[in-house]
mmCIF file of C-alpha atoms in Angstrom:
data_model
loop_
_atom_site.group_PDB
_atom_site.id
_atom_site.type_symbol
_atom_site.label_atom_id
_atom_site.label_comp_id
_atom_site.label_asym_id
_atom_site.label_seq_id
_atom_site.Cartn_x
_atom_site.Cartn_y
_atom_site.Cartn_z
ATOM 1 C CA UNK A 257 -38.689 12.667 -44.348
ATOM 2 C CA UNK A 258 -36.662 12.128 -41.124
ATOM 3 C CA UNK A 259 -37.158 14.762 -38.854
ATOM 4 C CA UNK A 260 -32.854 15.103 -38.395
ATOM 5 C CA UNK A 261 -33.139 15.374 -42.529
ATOM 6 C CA UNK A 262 -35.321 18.721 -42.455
ATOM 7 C CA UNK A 263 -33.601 20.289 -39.309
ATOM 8 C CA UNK A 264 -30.217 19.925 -41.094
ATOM 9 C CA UNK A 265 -31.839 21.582 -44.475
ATOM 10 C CA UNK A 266 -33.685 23.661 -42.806
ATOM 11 C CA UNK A 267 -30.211 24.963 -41.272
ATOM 12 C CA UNK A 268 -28.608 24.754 -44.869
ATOM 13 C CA UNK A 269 -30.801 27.615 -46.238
ATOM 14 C CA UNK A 270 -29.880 30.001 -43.532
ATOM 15 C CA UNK A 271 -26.442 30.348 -42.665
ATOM 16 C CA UNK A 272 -25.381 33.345 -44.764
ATOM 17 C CA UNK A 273 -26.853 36.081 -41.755
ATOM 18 C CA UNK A 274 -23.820 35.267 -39.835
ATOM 19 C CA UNK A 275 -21.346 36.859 -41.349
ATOM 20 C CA UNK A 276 -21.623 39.787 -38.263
ATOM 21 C CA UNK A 277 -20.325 37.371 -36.036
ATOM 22 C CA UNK A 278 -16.585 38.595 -37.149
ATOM 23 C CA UNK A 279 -18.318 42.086 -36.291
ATOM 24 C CA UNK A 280 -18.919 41.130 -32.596
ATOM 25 C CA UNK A 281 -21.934 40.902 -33.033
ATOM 26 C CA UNK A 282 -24.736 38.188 -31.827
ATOM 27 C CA UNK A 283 -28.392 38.989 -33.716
ATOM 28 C CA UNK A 284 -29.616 36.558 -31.148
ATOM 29 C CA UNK A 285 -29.306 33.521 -28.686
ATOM 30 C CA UNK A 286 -29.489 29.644 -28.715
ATOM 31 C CA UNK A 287 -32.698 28.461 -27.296
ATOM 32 C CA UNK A 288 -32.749 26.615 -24.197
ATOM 33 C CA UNK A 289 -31.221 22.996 -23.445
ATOM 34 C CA UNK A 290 -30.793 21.000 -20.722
ATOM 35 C CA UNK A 291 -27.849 21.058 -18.943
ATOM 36 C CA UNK A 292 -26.342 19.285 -15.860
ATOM 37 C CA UNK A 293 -26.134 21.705 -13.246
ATOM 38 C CA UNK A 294 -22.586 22.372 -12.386
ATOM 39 C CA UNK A 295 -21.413 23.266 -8.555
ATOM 40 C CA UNK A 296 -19.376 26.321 -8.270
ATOM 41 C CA UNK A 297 -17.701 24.413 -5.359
ATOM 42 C CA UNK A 298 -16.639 21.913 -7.643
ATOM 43 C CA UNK A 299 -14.483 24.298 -9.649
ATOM 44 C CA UNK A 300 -10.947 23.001 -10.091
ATOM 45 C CA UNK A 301 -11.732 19.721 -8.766
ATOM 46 C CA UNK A 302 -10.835 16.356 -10.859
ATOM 47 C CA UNK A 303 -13.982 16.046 -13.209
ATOM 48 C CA UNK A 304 -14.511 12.425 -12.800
ATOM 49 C CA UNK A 305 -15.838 13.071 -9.477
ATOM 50 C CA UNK A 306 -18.314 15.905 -10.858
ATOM 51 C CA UNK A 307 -19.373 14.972 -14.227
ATOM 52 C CA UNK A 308 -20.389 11.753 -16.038
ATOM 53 C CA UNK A 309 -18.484 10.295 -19.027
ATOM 54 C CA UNK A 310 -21.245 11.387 -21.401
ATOM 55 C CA UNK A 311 -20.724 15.139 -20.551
ATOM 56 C CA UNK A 312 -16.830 14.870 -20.656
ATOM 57 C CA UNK A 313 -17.231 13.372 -23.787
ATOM 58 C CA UNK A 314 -19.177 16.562 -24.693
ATOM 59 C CA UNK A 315 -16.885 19.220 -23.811
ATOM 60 C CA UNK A 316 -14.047 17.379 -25.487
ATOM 61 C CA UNK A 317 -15.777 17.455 -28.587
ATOM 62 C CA UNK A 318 -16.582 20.972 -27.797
ATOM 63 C CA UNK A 319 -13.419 21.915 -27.176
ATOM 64 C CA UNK A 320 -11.976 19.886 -30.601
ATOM 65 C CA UNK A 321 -15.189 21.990 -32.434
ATOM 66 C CA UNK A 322 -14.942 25.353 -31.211
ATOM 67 C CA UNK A 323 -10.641 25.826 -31.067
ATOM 68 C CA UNK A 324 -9.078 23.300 -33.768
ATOM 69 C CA UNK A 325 -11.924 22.888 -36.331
ATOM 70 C CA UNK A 326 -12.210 26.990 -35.571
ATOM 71 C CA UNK A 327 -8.108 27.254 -36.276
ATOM 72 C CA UNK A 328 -8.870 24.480 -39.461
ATOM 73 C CA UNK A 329 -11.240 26.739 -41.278
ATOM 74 C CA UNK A 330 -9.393 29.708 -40.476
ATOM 75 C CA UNK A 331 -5.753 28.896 -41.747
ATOM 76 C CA UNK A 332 -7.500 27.529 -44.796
ATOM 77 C CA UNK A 333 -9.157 31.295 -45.428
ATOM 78 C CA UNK A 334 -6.348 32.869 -44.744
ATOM 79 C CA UNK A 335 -4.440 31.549 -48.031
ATOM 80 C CA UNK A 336 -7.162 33.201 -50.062
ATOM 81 C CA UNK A 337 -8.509 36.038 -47.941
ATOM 82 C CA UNK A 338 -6.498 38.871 -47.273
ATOM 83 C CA UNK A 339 -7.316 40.957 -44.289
ATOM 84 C CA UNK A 340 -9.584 38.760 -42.537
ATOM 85 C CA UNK A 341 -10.664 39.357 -38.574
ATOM 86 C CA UNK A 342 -8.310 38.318 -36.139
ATOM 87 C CA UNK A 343 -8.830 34.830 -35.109
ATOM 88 C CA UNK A 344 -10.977 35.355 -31.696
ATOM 89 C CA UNK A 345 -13.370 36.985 -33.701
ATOM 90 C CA UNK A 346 -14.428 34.378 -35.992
ATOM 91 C CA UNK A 347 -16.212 31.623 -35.005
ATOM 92 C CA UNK A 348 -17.139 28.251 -37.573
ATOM 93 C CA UNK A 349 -20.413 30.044 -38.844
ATOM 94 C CA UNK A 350 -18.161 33.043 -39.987
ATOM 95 C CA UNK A 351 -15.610 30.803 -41.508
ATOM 96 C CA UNK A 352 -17.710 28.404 -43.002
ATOM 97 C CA UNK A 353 -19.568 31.326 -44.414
ATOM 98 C CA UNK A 354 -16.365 32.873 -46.142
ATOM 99 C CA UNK A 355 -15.650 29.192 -47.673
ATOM 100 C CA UNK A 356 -18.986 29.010 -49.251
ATOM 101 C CA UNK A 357 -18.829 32.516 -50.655
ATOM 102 C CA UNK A 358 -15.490 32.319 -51.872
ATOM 103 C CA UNK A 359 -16.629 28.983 -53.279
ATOM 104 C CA UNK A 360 -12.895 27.372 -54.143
ATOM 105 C CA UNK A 361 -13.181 24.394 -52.560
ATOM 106 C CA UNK A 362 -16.468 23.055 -53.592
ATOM 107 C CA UNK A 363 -17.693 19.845 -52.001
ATOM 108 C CA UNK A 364 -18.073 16.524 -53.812
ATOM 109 C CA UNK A 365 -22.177 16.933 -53.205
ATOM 110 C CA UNK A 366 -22.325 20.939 -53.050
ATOM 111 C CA UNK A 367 -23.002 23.037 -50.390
ATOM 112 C CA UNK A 368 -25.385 21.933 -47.561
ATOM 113 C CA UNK A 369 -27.090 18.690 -46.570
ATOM 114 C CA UNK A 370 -27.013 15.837 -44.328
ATOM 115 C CA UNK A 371 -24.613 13.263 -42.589
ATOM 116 C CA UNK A 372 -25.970 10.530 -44.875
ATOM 117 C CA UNK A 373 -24.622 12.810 -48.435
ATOM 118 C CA UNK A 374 -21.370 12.578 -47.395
ATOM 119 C CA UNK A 375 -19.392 9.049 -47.862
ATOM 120 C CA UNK A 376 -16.698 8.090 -46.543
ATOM 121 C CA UNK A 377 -14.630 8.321 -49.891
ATOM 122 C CA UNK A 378 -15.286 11.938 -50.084
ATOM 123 C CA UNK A 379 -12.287 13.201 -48.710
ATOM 124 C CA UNK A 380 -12.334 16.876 -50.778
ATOM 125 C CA UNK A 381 -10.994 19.907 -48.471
ATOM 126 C CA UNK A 382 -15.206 20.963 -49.086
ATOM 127 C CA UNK A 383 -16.003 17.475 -47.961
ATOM 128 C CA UNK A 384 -14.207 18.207 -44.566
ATOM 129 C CA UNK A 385 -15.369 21.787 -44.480
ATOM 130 C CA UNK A 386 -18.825 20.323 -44.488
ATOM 131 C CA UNK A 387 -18.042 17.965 -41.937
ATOM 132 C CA UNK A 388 -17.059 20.446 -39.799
ATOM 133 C CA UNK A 389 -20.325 22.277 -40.326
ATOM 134 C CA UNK A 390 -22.331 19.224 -39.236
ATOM 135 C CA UNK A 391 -20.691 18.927 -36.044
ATOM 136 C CA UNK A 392 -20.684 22.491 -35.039
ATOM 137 C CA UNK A 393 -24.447 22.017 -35.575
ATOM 138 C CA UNK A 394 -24.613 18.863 -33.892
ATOM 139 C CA UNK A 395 -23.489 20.148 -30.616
ATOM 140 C CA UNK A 396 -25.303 23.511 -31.291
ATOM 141 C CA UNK A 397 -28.834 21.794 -31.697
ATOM 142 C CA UNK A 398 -27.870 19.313 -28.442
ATOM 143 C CA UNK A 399 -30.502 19.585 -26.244
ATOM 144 C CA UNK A 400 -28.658 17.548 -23.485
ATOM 145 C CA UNK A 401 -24.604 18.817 -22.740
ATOM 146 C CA UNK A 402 -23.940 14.786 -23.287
ATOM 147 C CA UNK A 403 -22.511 12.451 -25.929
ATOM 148 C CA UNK A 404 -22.863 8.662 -25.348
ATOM 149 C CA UNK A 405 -19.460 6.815 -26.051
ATOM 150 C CA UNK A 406 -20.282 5.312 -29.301
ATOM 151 C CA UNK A 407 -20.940 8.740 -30.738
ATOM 152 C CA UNK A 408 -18.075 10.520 -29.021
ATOM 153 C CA UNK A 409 -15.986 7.358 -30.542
ATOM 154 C CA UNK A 410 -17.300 8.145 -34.176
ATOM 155 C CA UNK A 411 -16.976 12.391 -33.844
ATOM 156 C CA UNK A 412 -13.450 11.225 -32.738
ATOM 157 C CA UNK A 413 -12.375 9.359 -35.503
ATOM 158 C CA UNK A 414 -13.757 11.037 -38.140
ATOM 159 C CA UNK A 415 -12.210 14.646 -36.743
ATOM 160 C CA UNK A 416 -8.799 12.516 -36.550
ATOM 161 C CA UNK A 417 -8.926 11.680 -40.630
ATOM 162 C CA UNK A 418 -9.977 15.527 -40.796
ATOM 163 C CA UNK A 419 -6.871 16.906 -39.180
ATOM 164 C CA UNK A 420 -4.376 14.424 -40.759
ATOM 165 C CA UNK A 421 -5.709 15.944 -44.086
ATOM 166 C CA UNK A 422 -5.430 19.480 -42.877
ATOM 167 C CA UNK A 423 -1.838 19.082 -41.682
ATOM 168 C CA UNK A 424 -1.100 18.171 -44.806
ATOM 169 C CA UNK A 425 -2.921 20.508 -47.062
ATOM 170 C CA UNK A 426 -2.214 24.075 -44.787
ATOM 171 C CA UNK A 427 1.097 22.773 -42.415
ATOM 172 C CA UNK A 428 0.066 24.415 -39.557
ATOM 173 C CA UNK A 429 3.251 25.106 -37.258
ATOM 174 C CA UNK A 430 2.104 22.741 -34.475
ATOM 175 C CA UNK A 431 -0.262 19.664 -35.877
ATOM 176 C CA UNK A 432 -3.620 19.790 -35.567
ATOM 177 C CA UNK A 433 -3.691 16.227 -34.583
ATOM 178 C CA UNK A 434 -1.314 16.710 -31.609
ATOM 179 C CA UNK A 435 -3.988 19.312 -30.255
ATOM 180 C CA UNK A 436 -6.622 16.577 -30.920
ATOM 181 C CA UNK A 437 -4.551 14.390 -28.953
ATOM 182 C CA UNK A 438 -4.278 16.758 -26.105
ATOM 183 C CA UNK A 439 -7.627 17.105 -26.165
ATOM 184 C CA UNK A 440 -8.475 13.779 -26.219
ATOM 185 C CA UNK A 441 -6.088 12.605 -23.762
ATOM 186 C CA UNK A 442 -6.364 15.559 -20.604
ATOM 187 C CA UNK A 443 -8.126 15.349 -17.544
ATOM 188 C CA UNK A 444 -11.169 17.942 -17.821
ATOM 189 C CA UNK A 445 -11.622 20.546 -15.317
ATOM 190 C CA UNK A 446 -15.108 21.665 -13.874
ATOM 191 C CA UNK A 447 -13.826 25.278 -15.328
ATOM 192 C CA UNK A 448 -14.043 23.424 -18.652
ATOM 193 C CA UNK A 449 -16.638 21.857 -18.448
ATOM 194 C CA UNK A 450 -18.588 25.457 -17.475
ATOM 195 C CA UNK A 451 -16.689 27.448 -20.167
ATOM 196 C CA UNK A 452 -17.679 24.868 -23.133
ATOM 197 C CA UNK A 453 -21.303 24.976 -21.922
ATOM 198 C CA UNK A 454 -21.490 28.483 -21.915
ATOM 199 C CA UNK A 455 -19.885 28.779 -25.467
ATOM 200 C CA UNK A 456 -22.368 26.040 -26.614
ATOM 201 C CA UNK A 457 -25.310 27.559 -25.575
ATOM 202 C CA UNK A 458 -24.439 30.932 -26.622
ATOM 203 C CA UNK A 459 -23.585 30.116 -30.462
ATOM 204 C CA UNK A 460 -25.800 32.001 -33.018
ATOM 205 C CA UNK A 461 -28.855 30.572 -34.196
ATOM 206 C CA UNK A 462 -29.164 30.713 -37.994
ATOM 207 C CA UNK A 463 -32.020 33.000 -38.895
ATOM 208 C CA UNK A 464 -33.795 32.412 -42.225
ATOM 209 C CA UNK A 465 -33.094 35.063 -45.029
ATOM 210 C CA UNK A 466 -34.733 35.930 -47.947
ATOM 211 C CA UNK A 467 -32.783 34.647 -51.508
#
């Protein structure tokens, strides 16, 4: 079995410990990666003079990951779940967590699994929710803060057809494809840059429990 194949299930049989990260709580950190070292100097200064396109690609996919996939999940929880945390406390492990125990919008292949289960004609809200997993866990398990263009291109895409579904399933007040286009569109900061890295390498990592 691909080695991708049995990280991903290995990751699909522990996710339920997170639920304390709505508590404010972290049971522990994200192992090391390689990063590009970032001058403090360079703070505030245009990024394409401080960063390559491969790590700008990165923190825009962070950034698209961590605040509108984040917002995604939580709107959608929020029509079923009364009294949930305030936003800033839940992160996608949390929220993805609450959508599999709540269990109403069931993907087309279940819970769990890998990039290659999921076809393109799945288009479920628990196909998207899913999709959103993957990616959080794709720039999680990184071990380099860089995505080459053809991958950023794909991630891109693919969170565009996710958004156009969720603006019209939840009708968020401003579209979550006109964040994506912010997003995709700004000039990134050094500040940004640091601040997605840091959020990165500080996610939870899932910790196996007993069933």
């Amino acid at each position: 079995m691909h080695l991708y194949n049995r990280i991903e299930e290995y990751i699909d049989r522990v996710w339920l410990l997170n639920w304390v990260c709505c508590k404010g709580t972290c049971p522990c950190q994200a192992g090391e990666r390689v990063f590009s070292n970032i001058n403090d100097e360079a703070t505030g200064t245009d990024s394409s003079s401080v960063f390559t396109k491969e790590e700008i690609n990165f923190t825009k996919m962070g950034m698209i990951a961590l605040n509108i996939f984040a917002d995604v999940l939580y709107d959608l929880l929020k029509q079923d779940k009364a009294n949930l945390c305030p936003r800033s406390d839940c992160d996608i492990t949390y929220l993805y967590g609450e959508h599999r125990k709540l269990n109403k919008h069931i993907p087309s292949n279940s819970w769990g699994g890998t990039w290659q289960r999921i076809q393109t004609t799945d288009i479920a809200i628990g196909d998207d929710i899913e999709r959103i997993r993957l990616t959080r866990n794709e720039l999680q398990h990184s071990r380099i803060f860089k995505l080459d263009e053809t991958r950023f291109n794909e991630l891109s895409n693919m969170s565009s057809d996710i958004l156009k579904r969720f603006d019209r399933n939840s009708t968020p007040l401003r579209l979550y494809t006109d964040h994506l286009n912010d997003i995709l569109a700004k000039t990134i900061s050094a500040e940004e840059v640091k601040s997605i890295e840091n959020e990165i390498s500080g996610m939870t990592i899932e910790v196996e429990i007993e069933h």
